[in-house]
Coordinates of C-alpha atoms in Angstrom, one line a residue:
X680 CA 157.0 34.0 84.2
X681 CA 156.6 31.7 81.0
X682 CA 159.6 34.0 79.3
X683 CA 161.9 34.5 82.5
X684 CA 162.2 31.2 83.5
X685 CA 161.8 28.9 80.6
X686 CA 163.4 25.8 82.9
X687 CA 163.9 25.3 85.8
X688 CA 166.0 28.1 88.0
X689 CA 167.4 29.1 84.7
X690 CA 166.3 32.9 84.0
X691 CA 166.3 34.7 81.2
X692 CA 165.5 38.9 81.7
X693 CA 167.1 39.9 78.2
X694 CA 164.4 41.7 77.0
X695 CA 163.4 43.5 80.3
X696 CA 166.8 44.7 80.9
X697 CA 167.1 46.2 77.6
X698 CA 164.0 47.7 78.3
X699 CA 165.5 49.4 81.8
X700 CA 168.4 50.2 79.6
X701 CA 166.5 52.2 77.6
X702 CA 164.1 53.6 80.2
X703 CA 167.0 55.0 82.2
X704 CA 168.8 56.9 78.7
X705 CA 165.4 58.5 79.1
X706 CA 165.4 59.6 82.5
X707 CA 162.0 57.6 82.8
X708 CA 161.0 56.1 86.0
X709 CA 160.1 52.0 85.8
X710 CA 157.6 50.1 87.2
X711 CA 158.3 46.1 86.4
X712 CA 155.3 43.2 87.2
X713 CA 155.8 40.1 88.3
X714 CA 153.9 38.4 86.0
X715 CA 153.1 34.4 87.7
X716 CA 150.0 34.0 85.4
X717 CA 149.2 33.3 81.9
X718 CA 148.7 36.0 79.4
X719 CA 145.9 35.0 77.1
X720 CA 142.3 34.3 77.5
X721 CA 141.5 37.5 79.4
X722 CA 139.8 40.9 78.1
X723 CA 142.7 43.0 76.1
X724 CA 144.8 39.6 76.1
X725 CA 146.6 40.0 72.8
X726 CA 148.8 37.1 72.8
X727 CA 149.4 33.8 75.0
X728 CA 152.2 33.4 77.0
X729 CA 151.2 29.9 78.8
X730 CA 153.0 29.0 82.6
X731 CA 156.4 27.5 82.2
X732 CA 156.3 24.3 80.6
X733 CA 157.7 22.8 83.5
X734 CA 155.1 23.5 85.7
X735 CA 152.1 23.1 83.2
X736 CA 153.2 19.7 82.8
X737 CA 152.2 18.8 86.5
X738 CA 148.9 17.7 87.6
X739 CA 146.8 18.5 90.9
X740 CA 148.2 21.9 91.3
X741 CA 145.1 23.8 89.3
X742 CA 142.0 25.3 91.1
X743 CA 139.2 23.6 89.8
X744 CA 135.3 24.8 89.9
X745 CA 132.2 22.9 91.0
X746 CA 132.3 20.7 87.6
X747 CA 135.7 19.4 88.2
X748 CA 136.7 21.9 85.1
X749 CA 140.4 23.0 85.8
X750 CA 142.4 26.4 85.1
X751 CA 145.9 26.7 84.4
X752 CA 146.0 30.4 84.1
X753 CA 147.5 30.6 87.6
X754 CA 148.7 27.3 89.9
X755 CA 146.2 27.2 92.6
X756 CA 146.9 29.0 96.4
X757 CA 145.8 25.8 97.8
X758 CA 149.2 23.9 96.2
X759 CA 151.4 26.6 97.6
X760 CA 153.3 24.2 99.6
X761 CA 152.8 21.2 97.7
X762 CA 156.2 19.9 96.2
X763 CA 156.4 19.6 92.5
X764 CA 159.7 19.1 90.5
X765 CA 161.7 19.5 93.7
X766 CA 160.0 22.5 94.9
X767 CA 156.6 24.2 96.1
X768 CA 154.9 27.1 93.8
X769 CA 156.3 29.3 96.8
X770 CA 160.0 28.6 96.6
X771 CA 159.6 29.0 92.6
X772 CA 157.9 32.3 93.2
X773 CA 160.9 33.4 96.2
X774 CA 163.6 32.0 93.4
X775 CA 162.1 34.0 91.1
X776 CA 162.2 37.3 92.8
X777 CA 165.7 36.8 94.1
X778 CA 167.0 36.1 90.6
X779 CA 165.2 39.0 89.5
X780 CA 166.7 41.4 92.4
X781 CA 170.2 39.8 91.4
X782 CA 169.7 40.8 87.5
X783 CA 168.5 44.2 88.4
X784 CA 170.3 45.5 91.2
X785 CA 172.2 48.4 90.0
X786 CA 168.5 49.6 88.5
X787 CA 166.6 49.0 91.8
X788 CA 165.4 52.3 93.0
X789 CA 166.5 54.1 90.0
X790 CA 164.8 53.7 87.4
X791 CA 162.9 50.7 88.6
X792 CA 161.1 52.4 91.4
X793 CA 158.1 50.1 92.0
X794 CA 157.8 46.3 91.3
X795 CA 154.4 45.0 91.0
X796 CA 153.7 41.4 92.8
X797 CA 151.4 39.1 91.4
X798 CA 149.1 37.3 93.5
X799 CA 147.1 35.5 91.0
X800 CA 145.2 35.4 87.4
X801 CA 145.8 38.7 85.4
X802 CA 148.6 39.2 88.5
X803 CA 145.4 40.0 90.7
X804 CA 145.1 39.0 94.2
X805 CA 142.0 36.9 93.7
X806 CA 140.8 33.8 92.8
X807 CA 139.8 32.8 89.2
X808 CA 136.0 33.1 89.9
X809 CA 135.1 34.5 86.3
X810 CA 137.1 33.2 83.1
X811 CA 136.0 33.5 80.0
X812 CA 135.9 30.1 78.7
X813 CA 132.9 29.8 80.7
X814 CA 131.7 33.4 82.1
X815 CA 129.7 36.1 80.7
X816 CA 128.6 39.3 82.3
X817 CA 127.0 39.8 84.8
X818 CA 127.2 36.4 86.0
X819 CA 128.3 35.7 89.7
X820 CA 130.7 33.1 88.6
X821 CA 131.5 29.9 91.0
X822 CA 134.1 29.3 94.1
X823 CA 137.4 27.7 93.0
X824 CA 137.6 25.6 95.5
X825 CA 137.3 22.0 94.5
X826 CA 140.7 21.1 94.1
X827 CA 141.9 18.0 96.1
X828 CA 144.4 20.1 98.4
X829 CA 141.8 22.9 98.3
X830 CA 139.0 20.0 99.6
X831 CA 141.9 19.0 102.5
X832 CA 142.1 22.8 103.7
X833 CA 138.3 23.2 104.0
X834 CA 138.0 19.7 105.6
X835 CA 141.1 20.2 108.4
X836 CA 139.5 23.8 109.2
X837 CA 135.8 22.6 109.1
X838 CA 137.6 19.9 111.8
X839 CA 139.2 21.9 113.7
X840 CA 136.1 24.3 113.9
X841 CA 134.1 21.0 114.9
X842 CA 131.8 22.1 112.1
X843 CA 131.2 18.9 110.1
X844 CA 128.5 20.6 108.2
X845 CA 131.2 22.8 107.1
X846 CA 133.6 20.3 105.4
X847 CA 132.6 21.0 101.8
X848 CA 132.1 24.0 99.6
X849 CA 128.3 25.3 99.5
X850 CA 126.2 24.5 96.2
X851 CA 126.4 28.4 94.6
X852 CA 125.0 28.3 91.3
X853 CA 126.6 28.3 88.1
X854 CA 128.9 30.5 86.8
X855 CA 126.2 32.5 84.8
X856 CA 123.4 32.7 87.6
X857 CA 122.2 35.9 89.1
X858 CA 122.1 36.2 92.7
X859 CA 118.4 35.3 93.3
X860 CA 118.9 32.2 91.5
X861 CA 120.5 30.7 94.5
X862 CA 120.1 29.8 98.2
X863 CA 123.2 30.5 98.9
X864 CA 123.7 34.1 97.4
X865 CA 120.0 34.8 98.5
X866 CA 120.3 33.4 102.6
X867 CA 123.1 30.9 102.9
X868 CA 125.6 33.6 102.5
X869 CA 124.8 35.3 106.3
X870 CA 124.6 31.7 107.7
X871 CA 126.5 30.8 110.3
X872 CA 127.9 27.7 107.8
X873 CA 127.9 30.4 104.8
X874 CA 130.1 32.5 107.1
X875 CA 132.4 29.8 108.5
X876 CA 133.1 29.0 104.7
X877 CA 133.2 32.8 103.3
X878 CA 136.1 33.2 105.9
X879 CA 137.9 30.5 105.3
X880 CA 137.4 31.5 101.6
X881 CA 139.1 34.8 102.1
X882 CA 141.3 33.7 104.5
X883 CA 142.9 31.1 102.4
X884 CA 143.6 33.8 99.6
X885 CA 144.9 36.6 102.3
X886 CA 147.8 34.0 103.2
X887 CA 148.5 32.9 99.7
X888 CA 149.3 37.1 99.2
X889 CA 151.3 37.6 102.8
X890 CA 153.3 34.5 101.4
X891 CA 154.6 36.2 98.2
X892 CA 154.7 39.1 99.2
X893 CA 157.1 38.1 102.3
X894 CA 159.3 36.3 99.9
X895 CA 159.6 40.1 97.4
X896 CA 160.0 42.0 100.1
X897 CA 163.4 40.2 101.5
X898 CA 164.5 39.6 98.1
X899 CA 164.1 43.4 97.4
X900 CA 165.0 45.4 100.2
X901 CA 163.9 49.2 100.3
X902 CA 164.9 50.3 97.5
X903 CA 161.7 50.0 96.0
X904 CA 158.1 50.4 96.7
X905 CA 156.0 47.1 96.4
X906 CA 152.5 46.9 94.7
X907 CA 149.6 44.6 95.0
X908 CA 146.5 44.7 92.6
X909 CA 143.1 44.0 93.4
X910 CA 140.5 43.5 91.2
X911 CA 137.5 45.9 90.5
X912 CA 134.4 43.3 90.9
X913 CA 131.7 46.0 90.6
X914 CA 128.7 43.9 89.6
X915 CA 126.5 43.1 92.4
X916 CA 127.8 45.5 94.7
X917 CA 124.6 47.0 95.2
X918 CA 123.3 44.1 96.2
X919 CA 123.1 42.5 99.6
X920 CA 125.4 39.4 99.2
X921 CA 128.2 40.8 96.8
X922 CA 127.8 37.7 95.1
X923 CA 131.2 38.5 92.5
X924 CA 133.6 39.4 94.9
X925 CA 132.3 36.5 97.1
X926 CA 133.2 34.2 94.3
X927 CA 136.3 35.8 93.9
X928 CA 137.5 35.9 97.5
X929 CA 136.8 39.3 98.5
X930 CA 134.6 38.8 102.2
X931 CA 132.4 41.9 101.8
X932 CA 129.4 41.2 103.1
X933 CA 128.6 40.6 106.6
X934 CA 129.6 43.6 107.9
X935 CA 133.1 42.7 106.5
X936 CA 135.2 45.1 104.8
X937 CA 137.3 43.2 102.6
X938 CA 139.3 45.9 101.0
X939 CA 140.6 47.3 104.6
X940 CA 141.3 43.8 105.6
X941 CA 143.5 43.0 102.7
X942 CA 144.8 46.3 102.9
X943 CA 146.1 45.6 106.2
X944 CA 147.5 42.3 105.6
X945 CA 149.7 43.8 102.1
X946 CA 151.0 46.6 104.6
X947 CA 152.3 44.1 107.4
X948 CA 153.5 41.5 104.3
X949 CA 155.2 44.4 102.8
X950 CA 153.9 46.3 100.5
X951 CA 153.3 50.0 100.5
X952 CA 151.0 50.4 97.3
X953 CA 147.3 49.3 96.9
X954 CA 146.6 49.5 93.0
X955 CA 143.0 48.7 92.3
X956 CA 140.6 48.6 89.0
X957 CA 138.1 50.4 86.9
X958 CA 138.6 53.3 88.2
X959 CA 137.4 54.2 84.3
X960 CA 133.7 53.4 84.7
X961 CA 130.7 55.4 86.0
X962 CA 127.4 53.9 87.9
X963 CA 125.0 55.1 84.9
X964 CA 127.3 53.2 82.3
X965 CA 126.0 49.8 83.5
X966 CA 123.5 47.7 83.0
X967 CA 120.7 48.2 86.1
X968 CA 120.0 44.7 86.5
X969 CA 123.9 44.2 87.4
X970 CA 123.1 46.1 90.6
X971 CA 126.8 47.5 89.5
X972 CA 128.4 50.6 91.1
X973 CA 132.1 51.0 90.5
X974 CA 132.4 54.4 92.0
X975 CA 131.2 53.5 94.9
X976 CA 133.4 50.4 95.1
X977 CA 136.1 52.8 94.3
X978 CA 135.5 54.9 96.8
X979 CA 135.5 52.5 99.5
X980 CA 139.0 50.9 98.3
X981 CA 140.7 54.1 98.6
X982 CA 139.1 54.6 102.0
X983 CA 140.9 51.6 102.8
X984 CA 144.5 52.2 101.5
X985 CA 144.1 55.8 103.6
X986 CA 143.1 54.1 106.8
X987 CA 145.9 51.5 106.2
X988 CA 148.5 54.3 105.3
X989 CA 148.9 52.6 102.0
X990 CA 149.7 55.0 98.7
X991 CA 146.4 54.2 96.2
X992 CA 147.3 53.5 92.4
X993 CA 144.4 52.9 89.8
X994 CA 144.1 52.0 86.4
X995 CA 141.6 51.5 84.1
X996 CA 140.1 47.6 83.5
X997 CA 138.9 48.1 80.0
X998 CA 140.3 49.9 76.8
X999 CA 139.4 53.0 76.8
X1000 CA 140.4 56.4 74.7
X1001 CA 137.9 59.0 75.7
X1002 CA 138.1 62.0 77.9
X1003 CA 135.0 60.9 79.5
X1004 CA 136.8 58.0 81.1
X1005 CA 140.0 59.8 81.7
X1006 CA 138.2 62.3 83.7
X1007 CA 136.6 59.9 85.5
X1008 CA 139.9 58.4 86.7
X1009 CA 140.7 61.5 87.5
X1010 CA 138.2 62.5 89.4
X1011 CA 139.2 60.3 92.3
X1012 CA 142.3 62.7 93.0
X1013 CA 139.8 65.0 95.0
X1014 CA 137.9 61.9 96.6
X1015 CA 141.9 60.8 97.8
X1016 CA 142.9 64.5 98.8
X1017 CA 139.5 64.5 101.0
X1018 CA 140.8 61.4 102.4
X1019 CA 143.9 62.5 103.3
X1020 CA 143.1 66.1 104.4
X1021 CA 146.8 67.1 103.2
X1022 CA 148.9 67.0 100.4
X1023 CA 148.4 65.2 97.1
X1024 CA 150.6 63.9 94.6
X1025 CA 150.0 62.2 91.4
X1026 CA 152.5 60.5 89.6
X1027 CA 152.1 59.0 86.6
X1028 CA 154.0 55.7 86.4
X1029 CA 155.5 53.5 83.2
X1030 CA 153.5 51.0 82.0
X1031 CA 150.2 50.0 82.4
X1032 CA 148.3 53.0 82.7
X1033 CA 148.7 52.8 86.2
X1034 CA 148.0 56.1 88.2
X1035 CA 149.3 56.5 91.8
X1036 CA 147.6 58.9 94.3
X1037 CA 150.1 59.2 97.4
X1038 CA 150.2 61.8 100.5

């Protein structure tokens, strides 16, 4: 976004459609992301390409954590429909993607055959729970929901609810902690405050994705497939609370099943591919204490794309360059074709590294 649209509704795709050019003298298929984060700061970041300056410029659009500390690697869900510079983040993003579809629509659906939407930092759907700056591993990083609009949302549902205990985010340990190290990730989490806040949580970030993807989906018609990627939050999985994907905005714990939930609500916003992370890693290369197991976490996302009738895509979330790890990615093409109990087909897409498993 920081290239495309240096000011204001003026768009610049230069590079990209040389790119196409190219890929198509090739007979190579194209998948293009939507980038609306920052590139830098990140694992594998290689360079910084910062927000447009017009938006980085405005204040009271960032999620913020606990300590008041701010983020502007993505402009927070809670300021979708605030108005800043004559429009909300959501009419930027829609004016975006029908600039785009305008620029590239002899190429949509050959060779661009799948256009990646992103929903948030590193163009996950998810909030910005863990950043570097002030994250390590295995920690189960904070909420992101301190904002001032964020504060309003919590405060009208918690009202609404007639929950007054419920009007302010829960005191969850610092971004470093371990589960145990805190009430909330220990009992609050299956409370019946805990659980009026982990759904509003969730719910909050589900809507922000419907949103954008609504607004890619009219502006590109059928002629391609839309993506959406989720994050691979495998630390803590094994544990009761699922303290990391909590933070993050993924609701599974509880008996809640995130990953089918958000699956459902990308099919009826659109989309028709669930792309998902670390599809690289095996349980015995983590640390034990992490209570880590990305197979398993694996496993139950590609459950989910099946039972929404979503294609599954992976990719790997670290550098890797070892058979070991590409055998582990594909290892999930049985796991998918048990799933499915049919036909299988794996296509291997342009750019990224991004694998898709499809019936």
């Amino acid at each position: 976004w920081g290239i495309t649209e240096p000011k204001p509704k003026e768009y610049s795709f230069k590079a990209y459609r040389q790119l196409v050019r190219e890929a198509k003298r090739r007979r190579l298929k194209v998948q293009m992301v939507s980038s609306f984060h920052q590139c830098g700061g990140n694992i594998g970041d290689a360079c910084y390409i910062p927000l447009p300056e017009f938006v980085r410029k405005e204040t009271d659009i960032w999620y913020k954590d606990a300590g008041g500390k701010e983020t502007q690697e993505y402009i927070s869900l809670f300021a979708d429909d605030v108005v800043v510079g004559g429009r909300t983040p959501l009419q930027m993003y829609s004016d975006w993607f029908t600039a785009f579809a305008a620029e590239f629509a002899e190429d949509l659906g050959a060779p661009i055959i799948e256009v990646m939407v992103g929903l948030g930092p590193c163009g996950e759907m998810r909030y910005p729970a863990y950043p570097l700056d002030r994250w390590s591993f295995p920690g189960i990083g904070q909420f992101q929901c301190h904002d001032k609009h964020a504060l309003e949302s919590l405060r009208g549902a918690a009202q609404a609810a007639g929950c007054e205990d419920c009007a302010s985010p829960p005191a969850a340990g610092n971004y470093d902690d371990e589960p145990k190290d805190t009430d909330f990730f220990t009992n609050g989490y299956s409370s019946e405050n805990g659980r009026f806040f982990l759904e509003w949580y969730s719910d909050s970030l589900k809507k922000h994705a419907v949103n954008i993807l609504q607004h890619a989906s009219q502006a590109l018609g059928k002629e391609v497939k839309i993506s959406a990627k989720i994050s691979g939050l495998h630390w803590w999985y094994d544990s009761n609370s699922h303290a990391a994907e909590l933070t993050a905005g993924y609701y599974n714990t509880n008996e809640r099943n995130a990953y089918l939930e958000i699956a459902n609500v990308i099919r009826d916003a659109g989309a028709q591919v669930l792309d998902f992370t670390c599809l690289e890693m095996r349980d015995l290369e983590q640390p034990a204490h992490a209570r880590s197991s990305p197979q398993k976490l694996v496993a139950q996302v590609i459950q989910a794309a099946k039972e929404a009738g979503l294609a599954f895509a992976g990719e790997n979330a670290l550098q890797r360059y070892d058979q070991r790890a590409y055998e582990q990615m594909l290892s999930y093409k049985e796991l998918r074709d048990m799933t499915l109990k049919g036909s299988f087909r794996h296509e291997a897409l342009l750019v990224g590294g991004c694998y898709e498993f499809g019936g």
